């Protein structure tokens, strides 16, 4: 089993997430790509963060037409803050030692990884796919790896050997300048978000009056 683990706040999920995930799934020949919406992210500022049940439901709607995509509620089933290392440990227990786990994230998120809980342990549990994202060059990632793991890979390396036989890849995806922040901002101003996210997600947002009504915020 080759399993992608794609974490995020998905507040809301958008085409940048979906296109990126599909490109990674294909490039790394993954059997499944699991989207894992964070329940209580330790780092993201909270005023704009809507209830996890809505974010989960929108993610489910967004992936429903892709048989290789799925949504995991694992971080919603745990109490307390959502730490990726605990999620990866749980998937490792569930899928066993033989499963190839690929932790998928954008370079913007990777550059923050030193602030996550037990990043070294996370590197020991999974392979890593670091995706390009407009505005965030890959080159600072080497300093992050050197700070956490004490390794100094060549700056032009496309893949890097991690401890415990795991690998980290820098993966170029189509540049897509869509973010959840952009979508929330447009909704707040009553602007169109058509084609920035799946139609089913847009309908869900509009019918539940999300991102335009402060009462929906957690
Ligand atoms: P926000 O604007 O609220 O910070 P976001 O658009 O960055 O949200 P997240 O849910 O925080 O979305 O992102 C989940 C993961 O998806 C992260 O690893 C992030 O780097 C990646 N990602 C999000 N948007 C894109 C994009 N347009 N292209 C490539 N990767 C992306």
mmCIF file of N, CA and C and ligand atoms in Angstrom, residues 6-12 14 16-17 20 44 104-110 131-134 173-174 176-182 184, ligand 1:
data_model
loop_
_atom_site.group_PDB
_atom_site.id
_atom_site.type_symbol
_atom_site.label_atom_id
_atom_site.label_comp_id
_atom_site.label_asym_id
_atom_site.label_seq_id
_atom_site.Cartn_x
_atom_site.Cartn_y
_atom_site.Cartn_z
ATOM 1 N N UNK A 6 -2.203 13.945 3.275
ATOM 2 C CA UNK A 6 -2.187 15.366 2.906
ATOM 3 C C UNK A 6 -2.950 16.144 3.974
ATOM 4 N N UNK A 7 -2.206 16.731 4.897
ATOM 5 C CA UNK A 7 -2.825 17.481 5.990
ATOM 6 C C UNK A 7 -3.017 18.947 5.635
ATOM 7 N N UNK A 8 -3.895 19.592 6.371
ATOM 8 C CA UNK A 8 -4.111 21.026 6.155
ATOM 9 C C UNK A 8 -5.317 21.476 6.940
ATOM 10 N N UNK A 9 -5.545 22.768 6.954
ATOM 11 C CA UNK A 9 -6.773 23.225 7.615
ATOM 12 C C UNK A 9 -7.953 23.117 6.656
ATOM 13 N N UNK A 10 -7.673 23.220 5.347
ATOM 14 C CA UNK A 10 -8.732 23.101 4.323
ATOM 15 C C UNK A 10 -9.919 24.001 4.708
ATOM 16 N N UNK A 11 -9.634 25.259 4.818
ATOM 17 C CA UNK A 11 -10.582 26.256 5.351
ATOM 18 C C UNK A 11 -10.872 27.362 4.340
ATOM 19 N N UNK A 12 -11.481 27.056 3.162
ATOM 20 C CA UNK A 12 -11.978 25.754 2.721
ATOM 21 C C UNK A 12 -10.990 25.072 1.760
ATOM 22 N N UNK A 14 -9.712 23.788 -1.788
ATOM 23 C CA UNK A 14 -9.817 24.499 -3.075
ATOM 24 C C UNK A 14 -9.067 23.739 -4.170
ATOM 25 N N UNK A 16 -6.364 24.387 -5.697
ATOM 26 C CA UNK A 16 -4.912 24.251 -5.481
ATOM 27 C C UNK A 16 -4.610 22.961 -4.739
ATOM 28 N N UNK A 17 -5.403 22.642 -3.706
ATOM 29 C CA UNK A 17 -5.219 21.383 -2.965
ATOM 30 C C UNK A 17 -5.460 20.178 -3.881
ATOM 31 N N UNK A 20 -2.915 19.725 -6.899
ATOM 32 C CA UNK A 20 -1.627 19.302 -6.332
ATOM 33 C C UNK A 20 -1.681 17.838 -5.901
ATOM 34 N N UNK A 44 -2.209 27.719 13.122
ATOM 35 C CA UNK A 44 -2.973 28.670 12.303
ATOM 36 C C UNK A 44 -3.761 29.622 13.203
ATOM 37 N N UNK A 104 2.557 14.619 2.519
ATOM 38 C CA UNK A 104 2.520 15.581 1.414
ATOM 39 C C UNK A 104 2.259 16.982 1.962
ATOM 40 N N UNK A 105 3.093 17.931 1.585
ATOM 41 C CA UNK A 105 2.825 19.313 2.009
ATOM 42 C C UNK A 105 3.505 20.304 1.071
ATOM 43 N N UNK A 106 3.029 21.537 1.103
ATOM 44 C CA UNK A 106 3.623 22.580 0.275
ATOM 45 C C UNK A 106 4.879 23.128 0.942
ATOM 46 N N UNK A 107 5.729 23.752 0.124
ATOM 47 C CA UNK A 107 6.977 24.294 0.667
ATOM 48 C C UNK A 107 6.703 25.359 1.729
ATOM 49 N N UNK A 108 5.614 26.120 1.601
ATOM 50 C CA UNK A 108 5.299 27.135 2.619
ATOM 51 C C UNK A 108 5.077 26.483 3.978
ATOM 52 N N UNK A 109 4.384 25.358 3.989
ATOM 53 C CA UNK A 109 4.129 24.647 5.246
ATOM 54 C C UNK A 109 5.416 23.983 5.752
ATOM 55 N N UNK A 110 6.204 23.443 4.817
ATOM 56 C CA UNK A 110 7.437 22.752 5.222
ATOM 57 C C UNK A 110 8.403 23.710 5.928
ATOM 58 N N UNK A 131 5.852 20.023 -2.137
ATOM 59 C CA UNK A 131 5.385 20.604 -3.404
ATOM 60 C C UNK A 131 5.755 22.076 -3.539
ATOM 61 N N UNK A 132 6.001 22.466 -4.783
ATOM 62 C CA UNK A 132 6.254 23.880 -5.055
ATOM 63 C C UNK A 132 4.966 24.674 -4.822
ATOM 64 N N UNK A 133 5.123 25.937 -4.536
ATOM 65 C CA UNK A 133 3.971 26.834 -4.392
ATOM 66 C C UNK A 133 4.448 28.233 -4.768
ATOM 67 N N UNK A 134 3.675 28.945 -5.600
ATOM 68 C CA UNK A 134 4.132 30.259 -6.051
ATOM 69 C C UNK A 134 4.526 31.144 -4.871
ATOM 70 N N UNK A 173 4.900 21.232 -8.978
ATOM 71 C CA UNK A 173 3.514 21.081 -9.450
ATOM 72 C C UNK A 173 3.142 22.336 -10.236
ATOM 73 N N UNK A 174 2.036 22.272 -11.007
ATOM 74 C CA UNK A 174 1.589 23.466 -11.730
ATOM 75 C C UNK A 174 1.486 24.618 -10.735
ATOM 76 N N UNK A 176 -0.232 27.284 -8.965
ATOM 77 C CA UNK A 176 -1.642 27.683 -8.818
ATOM 78 C C UNK A 176 -1.720 28.689 -7.667
ATOM 79 N N UNK A 177 -2.031 29.914 -8.013
ATOM 80 C CA UNK A 177 -2.020 30.972 -6.996
ATOM 81 C C UNK A 177 -3.322 31.088 -6.223
ATOM 82 N N UNK A 178 -3.902 29.952 -5.869
ATOM 83 C CA UNK A 178 -5.150 29.963 -5.081
ATOM 84 C C UNK A 178 -4.793 29.603 -3.639
ATOM 85 N N UNK A 179 -5.368 30.310 -2.695
ATOM 86 C CA UNK A 179 -5.215 29.946 -1.278
ATOM 87 C C UNK A 179 -6.586 30.038 -0.613
ATOM 88 N N UNK A 180 -6.721 29.385 0.527
ATOM 89 C CA UNK A 180 -7.970 29.489 1.289
ATOM 90 C C UNK A 180 -8.177 30.930 1.749
ATOM 91 N N UNK A 181 -7.084 31.610 2.062
ATOM 92 C CA UNK A 181 -7.184 33.015 2.487
ATOM 93 C C UNK A 181 -7.840 33.858 1.396
ATOM 94 N N UNK A 182 -7.385 33.635 0.145
ATOM 95 C CA UNK A 182 -7.956 34.379 -0.991
ATOM 96 C C UNK A 182 -9.456 34.101 -1.097
ATOM 97 N N UNK A 184 -11.584 33.004 1.279
ATOM 98 C CA UNK A 184 -12.326 33.593 2.415
ATOM 99 C C UNK A 184 -12.491 35.090 2.213
HETATM 100 P P1 LIG B 1 -4.593 29.536 4.193
HETATM 101 O O1 LIG B 1 -4.650 30.513 3.058
HETATM 102 O O2 LIG B 1 -5.782 29.571 5.114
HETATM 103 O O3 LIG B 1 -3.279 29.612 4.939
HETATM 104 P P2 LIG B 1 -3.931 27.337 2.381
HETATM 105 O O4 LIG B 1 -4.528 27.708 1.079
HETATM 106 O O5 LIG B 1 -2.441 27.498 2.550
HETATM 107 O O6 LIG B 1 -4.695 28.065 3.575
HETATM 108 P P3 LIG B 1 -3.944 24.858 3.861
HETATM 109 O O7 LIG B 1 -5.150 24.070 4.197
HETATM 110 O O8 LIG B 1 -3.269 25.586 4.960
HETATM 111 O O9 LIG B 1 -4.356 25.863 2.650
HETATM 112 O O10 LIG B 1 -2.900 23.975 3.075
HETATM 113 C C1 LIG B 1 -2.785 22.584 3.184
HETATM 114 C C2 LIG B 1 -1.583 22.167 2.365
HETATM 115 O O11 LIG B 1 -1.818 22.454 0.983
HETATM 116 C C3 LIG B 1 -0.285 22.905 2.735
HETATM 117 O O12 LIG B 1 0.773 21.969 2.733
HETATM 118 C C4 LIG B 1 -0.125 23.920 1.618
HETATM 119 O O13 LIG B 1 1.226 24.210 1.360
HETATM 120 C C5 LIG B 1 -0.748 23.207 0.433
HETATM 121 N N1 LIG B 1 -1.319 24.136 -0.548
HETATM 122 C C6 LIG B 1 -2.374 24.951 -0.374
HETATM 123 N N2 LIG B 1 -2.641 25.659 -1.476
HETATM 124 C C7 LIG B 1 -1.720 25.274 -2.400
HETATM 125 C C8 LIG B 1 -1.456 25.678 -3.761
HETATM 126 N N3 LIG B 1 -2.177 26.612 -4.371
HETATM 127 N N4 LIG B 1 -0.425 25.067 -4.412
HETATM 128 C C9 LIG B 1 0.332 24.129 -3.766
HETATM 129 N N5 LIG B 1 0.131 23.716 -2.498
HETATM 130 C C10 LIG B 1 -0.869 24.285 -1.811
#
